[in-house]
Amino acid sequence: MQDTVNQIATTATNVAPQVTQPIVDTSSENYFTLLLKGGWILLPLFLLLAIAIYVIIERIVVLNTLGKSDSVWFSRIKDLVYEYKFESAEKFCLSSSNAYSKVIAAGLSQVNNDMEAVQGAMQSEANQQVASMERHMNWLGITASVAPMLGFLGTIFGVITIFFRIAQTNEFEIATISDGLYQKMICSGVGLFVGILAYAGYYLLNGRIDKIVANMDKYSNDLVNMLRGGGKK
């Protein structure tokens, strides 16, 4: 009996130092340190992020310029058209930088021809303006689709590496698996973030473009109605 008690006491003494070992605090790791553990797959993801941010900012500036208008400029065009001052109206349109003025100017340039020529000129110019507004938008679509898949690919590579090491060392430790896996999950997180940003930017900018196109159609129809009315109020 005494031998059994001594054996239990010895075992407890040996286990105690292991239990009292300090736990490593991983909360001190900042986000930048975590990102560095994501691996090389983060390089193309950060490149896509930079492209997405650039395109979104650049398109916002362009669309604000092309879609800028007020009630004064079209009222001035109406007055000039009603006075049959088509050339002055065209010059006034060309002095503005918004898309509506360029479309109206294209129609006024054909005012001496039939109505089909006027409508055709405005439609052609409207198509050019839409193409200008949609420039670089395909990069947002590509980023929204590719970034999450790249992030998932980085995670898959990490999992493959973990199990390859297990197969080589024949050591299965939960700490090793969890540590390596959470590092590689960073790739998926970054990929999703970049994809969501590009996706949101793509559809918000497209909504702005649709609004500008609708206004172009409205102003074009107003001009056609004025010309068909013979320039009479």
PDB file of C-alpha atoms in Angstrom:
ATOM      1  CA  MET A   1       0.000   0.000   0.000  1.00  0.00           C
ATOM      2  CA  GLN A   2       2.809   2.373   0.913  1.00  0.00           C
ATOM      3  CA  ASP A   3       4.492   1.632  -2.449  1.00  0.00           C
ATOM      4  CA  THR A   4       1.303   2.568  -4.292  1.00  0.00           C
ATOM      5  CA  VAL A   5       1.022   5.872  -2.429  1.00  0.00           C
ATOM      6  CA  ASN A   6       4.663   6.685  -3.176  1.00  0.00           C
ATOM      7  CA  GLN A   7       4.158   5.905  -6.889  1.00  0.00           C
ATOM      8  CA  ILE A   8       1.116   8.213  -7.112  1.00  0.00           C
ATOM      9  CA  ALA A   9       3.018  11.004  -5.361  1.00  0.00           C
ATOM     10  CA  THR A  10       5.958  10.626  -7.746  1.00  0.00           C
ATOM     11  CA  THR A  11       3.666  10.748 -10.804  1.00  0.00           C
ATOM     12  CA  ALA A  12       1.922  13.876  -9.523  1.00  0.00           C
ATOM     13  CA  THR A  13       5.286  15.533  -8.939  1.00  0.00           C
ATOM     14  CA  ASN A  14       6.405  14.807 -12.516  1.00  0.00           C
ATOM     15  CA  VAL A  15       3.151  16.030 -14.085  1.00  0.00           C
ATOM     16  CA  ALA A  16       2.911  19.259 -12.086  1.00  0.00           C
ATOM     17  CA  PRO A  17       5.650  21.187 -13.965  1.00  0.00           C
ATOM     18  CA  GLN A  18       4.021  20.319 -17.284  1.00  0.00           C
ATOM     19  CA  VAL A  19       0.633  21.600 -16.138  1.00  0.00           C
ATOM     20  CA  THR A  20       2.063  24.843 -14.800  1.00  0.00           C
ATOM     21  CA  GLN A  21       3.893  25.689 -18.024  1.00  0.00           C
ATOM     22  CA  PRO A  22       2.853  29.158 -19.229  1.00  0.00           C
ATOM     23  CA  ILE A  23       0.350  29.262 -22.089  1.00  0.00           C
ATOM     24  CA  VAL A  24       1.568  31.170 -25.108  1.00  0.00           C
ATOM     25  CA  ASP A  25      -0.574  34.232 -25.636  1.00  0.00           C
ATOM     26  CA  THR A  26      -1.253  34.648 -29.335  1.00  0.00           C
ATOM     27  CA  SER A  27      -3.520  37.649 -28.820  1.00  0.00           C
ATOM     28  CA  SER A  28      -0.470  39.913 -28.898  1.00  0.00           C
ATOM     29  CA  GLU A  29      -0.082  39.256 -32.628  1.00  0.00           C
ATOM     30  CA  ASN A  30      -1.258  42.217 -34.635  1.00  0.00           C
ATOM     31  CA  TYR A  31      -3.091  42.023 -37.934  1.00  0.00           C
ATOM     32  CA  PHE A  32       0.007  42.854 -39.964  1.00  0.00           C
ATOM     33  CA  THR A  33       1.891  39.941 -38.412  1.00  0.00           C
ATOM     34  CA  LEU A  34      -0.997  37.629 -39.198  1.00  0.00           C
ATOM     35  CA  LEU A  35      -1.066  38.815 -42.808  1.00  0.00           C
ATOM     36  CA  LEU A  36       2.616  38.024 -43.203  1.00  0.00           C
ATOM     37  CA  LYS A  37       1.832  34.422 -42.307  1.00  0.00           C
ATOM     38  CA  GLY A  38      -0.605  34.103 -45.191  1.00  0.00           C
ATOM     39  CA  GLY A  39       2.089  33.160 -47.688  1.00  0.00           C
ATOM     40  CA  TRP A  40       2.964  34.173 -51.234  1.00  0.00           C
ATOM     41  CA  ILE A  41      -0.639  33.912 -52.436  1.00  0.00           C
ATOM     42  CA  LEU A  42      -1.302  37.243 -50.704  1.00  0.00           C
ATOM     43  CA  LEU A  43       0.867  39.050 -53.269  1.00  0.00           C
ATOM     44  CA  PRO A  44      -1.593  38.682 -56.179  1.00  0.00           C
ATOM     45  CA  LEU A  45      -4.461  39.355 -53.770  1.00  0.00           C
ATOM     46  CA  PHE A  46      -2.929  42.661 -52.684  1.00  0.00           C
ATOM     47  CA  LEU A  47      -2.319  43.494 -56.346  1.00  0.00           C
ATOM     48  CA  LEU A  48      -6.001  42.884 -57.109  1.00  0.00           C
ATOM     49  CA  LEU A  49      -6.932  44.994 -54.080  1.00  0.00           C
ATOM     50  CA  ALA A  50      -4.825  47.893 -55.364  1.00  0.00           C
ATOM     51  CA  ILE A  51      -6.384  47.590 -58.823  1.00  0.00           C
ATOM     52  CA  ALA A  52      -9.905  47.518 -57.382  1.00  0.00           C
ATOM     53  CA  ILE A  53      -9.323  50.598 -55.222  1.00  0.00           C
ATOM     54  CA  TYR A  54      -7.759  52.488 -58.134  1.00  0.00           C
ATOM     55  CA  VAL A  55     -10.594  51.636 -60.534  1.00  0.00           C
ATOM     56  CA  ILE A  56     -13.298  52.537 -58.006  1.00  0.00           C
ATOM     57  CA  ILE A  57     -11.767  55.933 -57.204  1.00  0.00           C
ATOM     58  CA  GLU A  58     -10.969  56.712 -60.851  1.00  0.00           C
ATOM     59  CA  ARG A  59     -14.473  55.760 -62.020  1.00  0.00           C
ATOM     60  CA  ILE A  60     -16.102  57.831 -59.279  1.00  0.00           C
ATOM     61  CA  VAL A  61     -14.180  60.903 -60.449  1.00  0.00           C
ATOM     62  CA  VAL A  62     -15.030  60.257 -64.116  1.00  0.00           C
ATOM     63  CA  LEU A  63     -18.711  59.559 -63.488  1.00  0.00           C
ATOM     64  CA  ASN A  64     -19.071  62.645 -61.317  1.00  0.00           C
ATOM     65  CA  THR A  65     -17.715  64.699 -64.220  1.00  0.00           C
ATOM     66  CA  LEU A  66     -19.755  63.046 -66.977  1.00  0.00           C
ATOM     67  CA  GLY A  67     -22.944  62.897 -64.909  1.00  0.00           C
ATOM     68  CA  LYS A  68     -22.798  66.432 -63.561  1.00  0.00           C
ATOM     69  CA  SER A  69     -25.688  68.594 -64.712  1.00  0.00           C
ATOM     70  CA  ASP A  70     -28.196  71.159 -63.534  1.00  0.00           C
ATOM     71  CA  SER A  71     -31.451  72.619 -64.754  1.00  0.00           C
ATOM     72  CA  VAL A  72     -29.816  75.827 -65.984  1.00  0.00           C
ATOM     73  CA  TRP A  73     -27.774  74.441 -68.874  1.00  0.00           C
ATOM     74  CA  PHE A  74     -30.671  72.603 -70.549  1.00  0.00           C
ATOM     75  CA  SER A  75     -32.961  75.609 -70.064  1.00  0.00           C
ATOM     76  CA  ARG A  76     -30.366  77.653 -71.926  1.00  0.00           C
ATOM     77  CA  ILE A  77     -30.316  75.057 -74.727  1.00  0.00           C
ATOM     78  CA  LYS A  78     -34.110  75.192 -74.948  1.00  0.00           C
ATOM     79  CA  ASP A  79     -34.054  78.966 -75.304  1.00  0.00           C
ATOM     80  CA  LEU A  80     -31.466  78.814 -78.087  1.00  0.00           C
ATOM     81  CA  VAL A  81     -33.341  76.053 -79.947  1.00  0.00           C
ATOM     82  CA  TYR A  82     -36.633  77.941 -79.697  1.00  0.00           C
ATOM     83  CA  GLU A  83     -34.829  80.950 -81.191  1.00  0.00           C
ATOM     84  CA  TYR A  84     -33.425  78.738 -83.997  1.00  0.00           C
ATOM     85  CA  LYS A  85     -29.890  79.464 -82.832  1.00  0.00           C
ATOM     86  CA  PHE A  86     -28.768  75.888 -83.360  1.00  0.00           C
ATOM     87  CA  GLU A  87     -25.111  76.713 -83.896  1.00  0.00           C
ATOM     88  CA  SER A  88     -24.970  78.729 -80.677  1.00  0.00           C
ATOM     89  CA  ALA A  89     -26.715  75.893 -78.837  1.00  0.00           C
ATOM     90  CA  GLU A  90     -24.158  73.414 -80.172  1.00  0.00           C
ATOM     91  CA  LYS A  91     -21.238  75.611 -79.099  1.00  0.00           C
ATOM     92  CA  PHE A  92     -22.807  76.023 -75.677  1.00  0.00           C
ATOM     93  CA  CYS A  93     -23.057  72.230 -75.346  1.00  0.00           C
ATOM     94  CA  LEU A  94     -19.459  71.711 -76.405  1.00  0.00           C
ATOM     95  CA  SER A  95     -18.311  74.118 -73.702  1.00  0.00           C
ATOM     96  CA  SER A  96     -19.592  71.689 -71.056  1.00  0.00           C
ATOM     97  CA  SER A  97     -17.793  68.493 -70.027  1.00  0.00           C
ATOM     98  CA  ASN A  98     -20.770  66.325 -69.057  1.00  0.00           C
ATOM     99  CA  ALA A  99     -22.026  63.441 -71.183  1.00  0.00           C
ATOM    100  CA  TYR A 100     -25.463  64.976 -71.768  1.00  0.00           C
ATOM    101  CA  SER A 101     -24.044  68.058 -73.471  1.00  0.00           C
ATOM    102  CA  LYS A 102     -21.950  65.958 -75.837  1.00  0.00           C
ATOM    103  CA  VAL A 103     -24.956  63.876 -76.854  1.00  0.00           C
ATOM    104  CA  ILE A 104     -27.110  66.969 -77.428  1.00  0.00           C
ATOM    105  CA  ALA A 105     -24.283  68.626 -79.390  1.00  0.00           C
ATOM    106  CA  ALA A 106     -24.089  65.573 -81.659  1.00  0.00           C
ATOM    107  CA  GLY A 107     -27.809  65.886 -82.385  1.00  0.00           C
ATOM    108  CA  LEU A 108     -27.606  69.628 -83.025  1.00  0.00           C
ATOM    109  CA  SER A 109     -24.767  69.076 -85.491  1.00  0.00           C
ATOM    110  CA  GLN A 110     -27.252  67.200 -87.718  1.00  0.00           C
ATOM    111  CA  VAL A 111     -30.154  69.596 -87.280  1.00  0.00           C
ATOM    112  CA  ASN A 112     -30.086  70.555 -90.982  1.00  0.00           C
ATOM    113  CA  ASN A 113     -30.683  66.919 -91.946  1.00  0.00           C
ATOM    114  CA  ASP A 114     -33.718  64.758 -91.290  1.00  0.00           C
ATOM    115  CA  MET A 115     -34.788  63.598 -87.839  1.00  0.00           C
ATOM    116  CA  GLU A 116     -33.309  60.136 -88.339  1.00  0.00           C
ATOM    117  CA  ALA A 117     -29.864  61.692 -88.789  1.00  0.00           C
ATOM    118  CA  VAL A 118     -30.308  63.677 -85.577  1.00  0.00           C
ATOM    119  CA  GLN A 119     -31.368  60.607 -83.613  1.00  0.00           C
ATOM    120  CA  GLY A 120     -28.618  58.487 -85.158  1.00  0.00           C
ATOM    121  CA  ALA A 121     -25.943  61.036 -84.238  1.00  0.00           C
ATOM    122  CA  MET A 122     -27.163  61.216 -80.651  1.00  0.00           C
ATOM    123  CA  GLN A 123     -27.343  57.428 -80.375  1.00  0.00           C
ATOM    124  CA  SER A 124     -23.810  57.054 -81.720  1.00  0.00           C
ATOM    125  CA  GLU A 125     -22.453  59.646 -79.290  1.00  0.00           C
ATOM    126  CA  ALA A 126     -24.391  58.061 -76.413  1.00  0.00           C
ATOM    127  CA  ASN A 127     -22.771  54.708 -77.193  1.00  0.00           C
ATOM    128  CA  GLN A 128     -19.338  56.326 -77.064  1.00  0.00           C
ATOM    129  CA  GLN A 129     -20.141  57.957 -73.743  1.00  0.00           C
ATOM    130  CA  VAL A 130     -21.342  54.656 -72.269  1.00  0.00           C
ATOM    131  CA  ALA A 131     -18.149  52.950 -73.455  1.00  0.00           C
ATOM    132  CA  SER A 132     -16.128  55.720 -71.815  1.00  0.00           C
ATOM    133  CA  MET A 133     -18.039  55.344 -68.543  1.00  0.00           C
ATOM    134  CA  GLU A 134     -17.602  51.558 -68.506  1.00  0.00           C
ATOM    135  CA  ARG A 135     -13.850  51.691 -69.135  1.00  0.00           C
ATOM    136  CA  HIS A 136     -11.847  49.536 -66.683  1.00  0.00           C
ATOM    137  CA  MET A 137     -15.062  48.193 -65.130  1.00  0.00           C
ATOM    138  CA  ASN A 138     -14.157  44.703 -66.333  1.00  0.00           C
ATOM    139  CA  TRP A 139     -11.261  44.712 -63.850  1.00  0.00           C
ATOM    140  CA  LEU A 140     -13.731  44.969 -60.991  1.00  0.00           C
ATOM    141  CA  GLY A 141     -15.699  42.033 -62.371  1.00  0.00           C
ATOM    142  CA  ILE A 142     -12.541  39.961 -62.748  1.00  0.00           C
ATOM    143  CA  THR A 143     -11.366  40.852 -59.242  1.00  0.00           C
ATOM    144  CA  ALA A 144     -14.743  40.018 -57.696  1.00  0.00           C
ATOM    145  CA  SER A 145     -14.607  36.552 -59.272  1.00  0.00           C
ATOM    146  CA  VAL A 146     -10.914  35.690 -59.003  1.00  0.00           C
ATOM    147  CA  ALA A 147      -9.956  37.052 -55.553  1.00  0.00           C
ATOM    148  CA  PRO A 148     -12.084  34.631 -53.462  1.00  0.00           C
ATOM    149  CA  MET A 149     -10.864  31.690 -55.546  1.00  0.00           C
ATOM    150  CA  LEU A 150      -7.238  32.764 -55.106  1.00  0.00           C
ATOM    151  CA  GLY A 151      -7.758  32.990 -51.359  1.00  0.00           C
ATOM    152  CA  PHE A 152      -9.313  29.538 -51.258  1.00  0.00           C
ATOM    153  CA  LEU A 153      -6.442  28.213 -53.372  1.00  0.00           C
ATOM    154  CA  GLY A 154      -3.959  29.568 -50.832  1.00  0.00           C
ATOM    155  CA  THR A 155      -5.823  27.789 -48.041  1.00  0.00           C
ATOM    156  CA  ILE A 156      -5.829  24.523 -50.011  1.00  0.00           C
ATOM    157  CA  PHE A 157      -2.062  24.794 -50.555  1.00  0.00           C
ATOM    158  CA  GLY A 158      -1.631  25.313 -46.826  1.00  0.00           C
ATOM    159  CA  VAL A 159      -3.708  22.246 -45.950  1.00  0.00           C
ATOM    160  CA  ILE A 160      -1.770  20.137 -48.447  1.00  0.00           C
ATOM    161  CA  THR A 161       1.496  21.304 -46.883  1.00  0.00           C
ATOM    162  CA  ILE A 162       0.279  20.432 -43.381  1.00  0.00           C
ATOM    163  CA  PHE A 163      -0.714  16.887 -44.273  1.00  0.00           C
ATOM    164  CA  PHE A 164       2.441  16.390 -46.326  1.00  0.00           C
ATOM    165  CA  ARG A 165       4.524  17.204 -43.246  1.00  0.00           C
ATOM    166  CA  ILE A 166       2.430  14.819 -41.162  1.00  0.00           C
ATOM    167  CA  ALA A 167       3.047  12.078 -43.714  1.00  0.00           C
ATOM    168  CA  GLN A 168       6.786  12.790 -43.705  1.00  0.00           C
ATOM    169  CA  THR A 169       7.265  13.004 -39.926  1.00  0.00           C
ATOM    170  CA  ASN A 170       4.498  10.575 -38.951  1.00  0.00           C
ATOM    171  CA  GLU A 171       3.602  12.970 -36.124  1.00  0.00           C
ATOM    172  CA  PHE A 172      -0.008  14.024 -35.682  1.00  0.00           C
ATOM    173  CA  GLU A 173      -0.234  16.992 -33.329  1.00  0.00           C
ATOM    174  CA  ILE A 174      -3.304  19.196 -32.998  1.00  0.00           C
ATOM    175  CA  ALA A 175      -1.172  22.241 -32.190  1.00  0.00           C
ATOM    176  CA  THR A 176       0.759  21.930 -35.439  1.00  0.00           C
ATOM    177  CA  ILE A 177      -2.388  21.475 -37.518  1.00  0.00           C
ATOM    178  CA  SER A 178      -4.346  24.324 -35.931  1.00  0.00           C
ATOM    179  CA  ASP A 179      -1.405  26.728 -36.098  1.00  0.00           C
ATOM    180  CA  GLY A 180      -0.729  26.067 -39.762  1.00  0.00           C
ATOM    181  CA  LEU A 181      -4.406  26.035 -40.686  1.00  0.00           C
ATOM    182  CA  TYR A 182      -5.313  29.357 -39.105  1.00  0.00           C
ATOM    183  CA  GLN A 183      -2.378  30.943 -40.893  1.00  0.00           C
ATOM    184  CA  LYS A 184      -3.571  29.671 -44.258  1.00  0.00           C
ATOM    185  CA  MET A 185      -7.189  30.651 -43.564  1.00  0.00           C
ATOM    186  CA  ILE A 186      -5.912  34.219 -43.731  1.00  0.00           C
ATOM    187  CA  CYS A 187      -5.718  33.771 -47.513  1.00  0.00           C
ATOM    188  CA  SER A 188      -9.422  32.957 -47.687  1.00  0.00           C
ATOM    189  CA  GLY A 189     -10.285  35.932 -45.491  1.00  0.00           C
ATOM    190  CA  VAL A 190      -8.269  38.382 -47.581  1.00  0.00           C
ATOM    191  CA  GLY A 191      -9.643  36.918 -50.811  1.00  0.00           C
ATOM    192  CA  LEU A 192     -13.224  37.337 -49.615  1.00  0.00           C
ATOM    193  CA  PHE A 193     -12.558  40.909 -48.481  1.00  0.00           C
ATOM    194  CA  VAL A 194     -11.068  41.896 -51.849  1.00  0.00           C
ATOM    195  CA  GLY A 195     -13.866  40.121 -53.728  1.00  0.00           C
ATOM    196  CA  ILE A 196     -16.618  41.809 -51.700  1.00  0.00           C
ATOM    197  CA  LEU A 197     -15.032  45.236 -52.189  1.00  0.00           C
ATOM    198  CA  ALA A 198     -14.758  44.761 -55.960  1.00  0.00           C
ATOM    199  CA  TYR A 199     -18.274  43.284 -56.186  1.00  0.00           C
ATOM    200  CA  ALA A 200     -19.847  46.167 -54.275  1.00  0.00           C
ATOM    201  CA  GLY A 201     -17.900  48.755 -56.273  1.00  0.00           C
ATOM    202  CA  TYR A 202     -18.870  47.128 -59.568  1.00  0.00           C
ATOM    203  CA  TYR A 203     -22.602  47.213 -58.918  1.00  0.00           C
ATOM    204  CA  LEU A 204     -22.644  50.637 -57.280  1.00  0.00           C
ATOM    205  CA  LEU A 205     -20.788  52.142 -60.233  1.00  0.00           C
ATOM    206  CA  ASN A 206     -23.046  50.337 -62.698  1.00  0.00           C
ATOM    207  CA  GLY A 207     -26.040  51.824 -60.919  1.00  0.00           C
ATOM    208  CA  ARG A 208     -24.544  55.286 -61.373  1.00  0.00           C
ATOM    209  CA  ILE A 209     -23.919  54.587 -65.069  1.00  0.00           C
ATOM    210  CA  ASP A 210     -27.514  53.421 -65.563  1.00  0.00           C
ATOM    211  CA  LYS A 211     -28.758  56.662 -64.037  1.00  0.00           C
ATOM    212  CA  ILE A 212     -26.595  58.745 -66.388  1.00  0.00           C
ATOM    213  CA  VAL A 213     -27.783  56.723 -69.400  1.00  0.00           C
ATOM    214  CA  ALA A 214     -31.414  57.277 -68.380  1.00  0.00           C
ATOM    215  CA  ASN A 215     -30.804  61.031 -68.183  1.00  0.00           C
ATOM    216  CA  MET A 216     -29.121  60.991 -71.607  1.00  0.00           C
ATOM    217  CA  ASP A 217     -32.215  59.342 -73.068  1.00  0.00           C
ATOM    218  CA  LYS A 218     -34.441  61.926 -71.408  1.00  0.00           C
ATOM    219  CA  TYR A 219     -32.501  64.914 -72.738  1.00  0.00           C
ATOM    220  CA  SER A 220     -32.262  63.335 -76.192  1.00  0.00           C
ATOM    221  CA  ASN A 221     -36.021  62.809 -76.337  1.00  0.00           C
ATOM    222  CA  ASP A 222     -36.610  66.379 -75.159  1.00  0.00           C
ATOM    223  CA  LEU A 223     -34.427  67.715 -77.973  1.00  0.00           C
ATOM    224  CA  VAL A 224     -36.200  65.563 -80.568  1.00  0.00           C
ATOM    225  CA  ASN A 225     -39.585  66.794 -79.357  1.00  0.00           C
ATOM    226  CA  MET A 226     -38.421  70.410 -79.549  1.00  0.00           C
ATOM    227  CA  LEU A 227     -37.125  69.963 -83.090  1.00  0.00           C
ATOM    228  CA  ARG A 228     -40.285  68.187 -84.200  1.00  0.00           C
ATOM    229  CA  GLY A 229     -42.295  71.053 -82.764  1.00  0.00           C
ATOM    230  CA  GLY A 230     -40.549  73.406 -85.152  1.00  0.00           C
ATOM    231  CA  GLY A 231     -38.719  75.255 -82.415  1.00  0.00           C
ATOM    232  CA  LYS A 232     -41.949  76.593 -80.932  1.00  0.00           C
ATOM    233  CA  LYS A 233     -42.556  76.794 -77.195  1.00  0.00           C
TER     234      LYS A 233
END
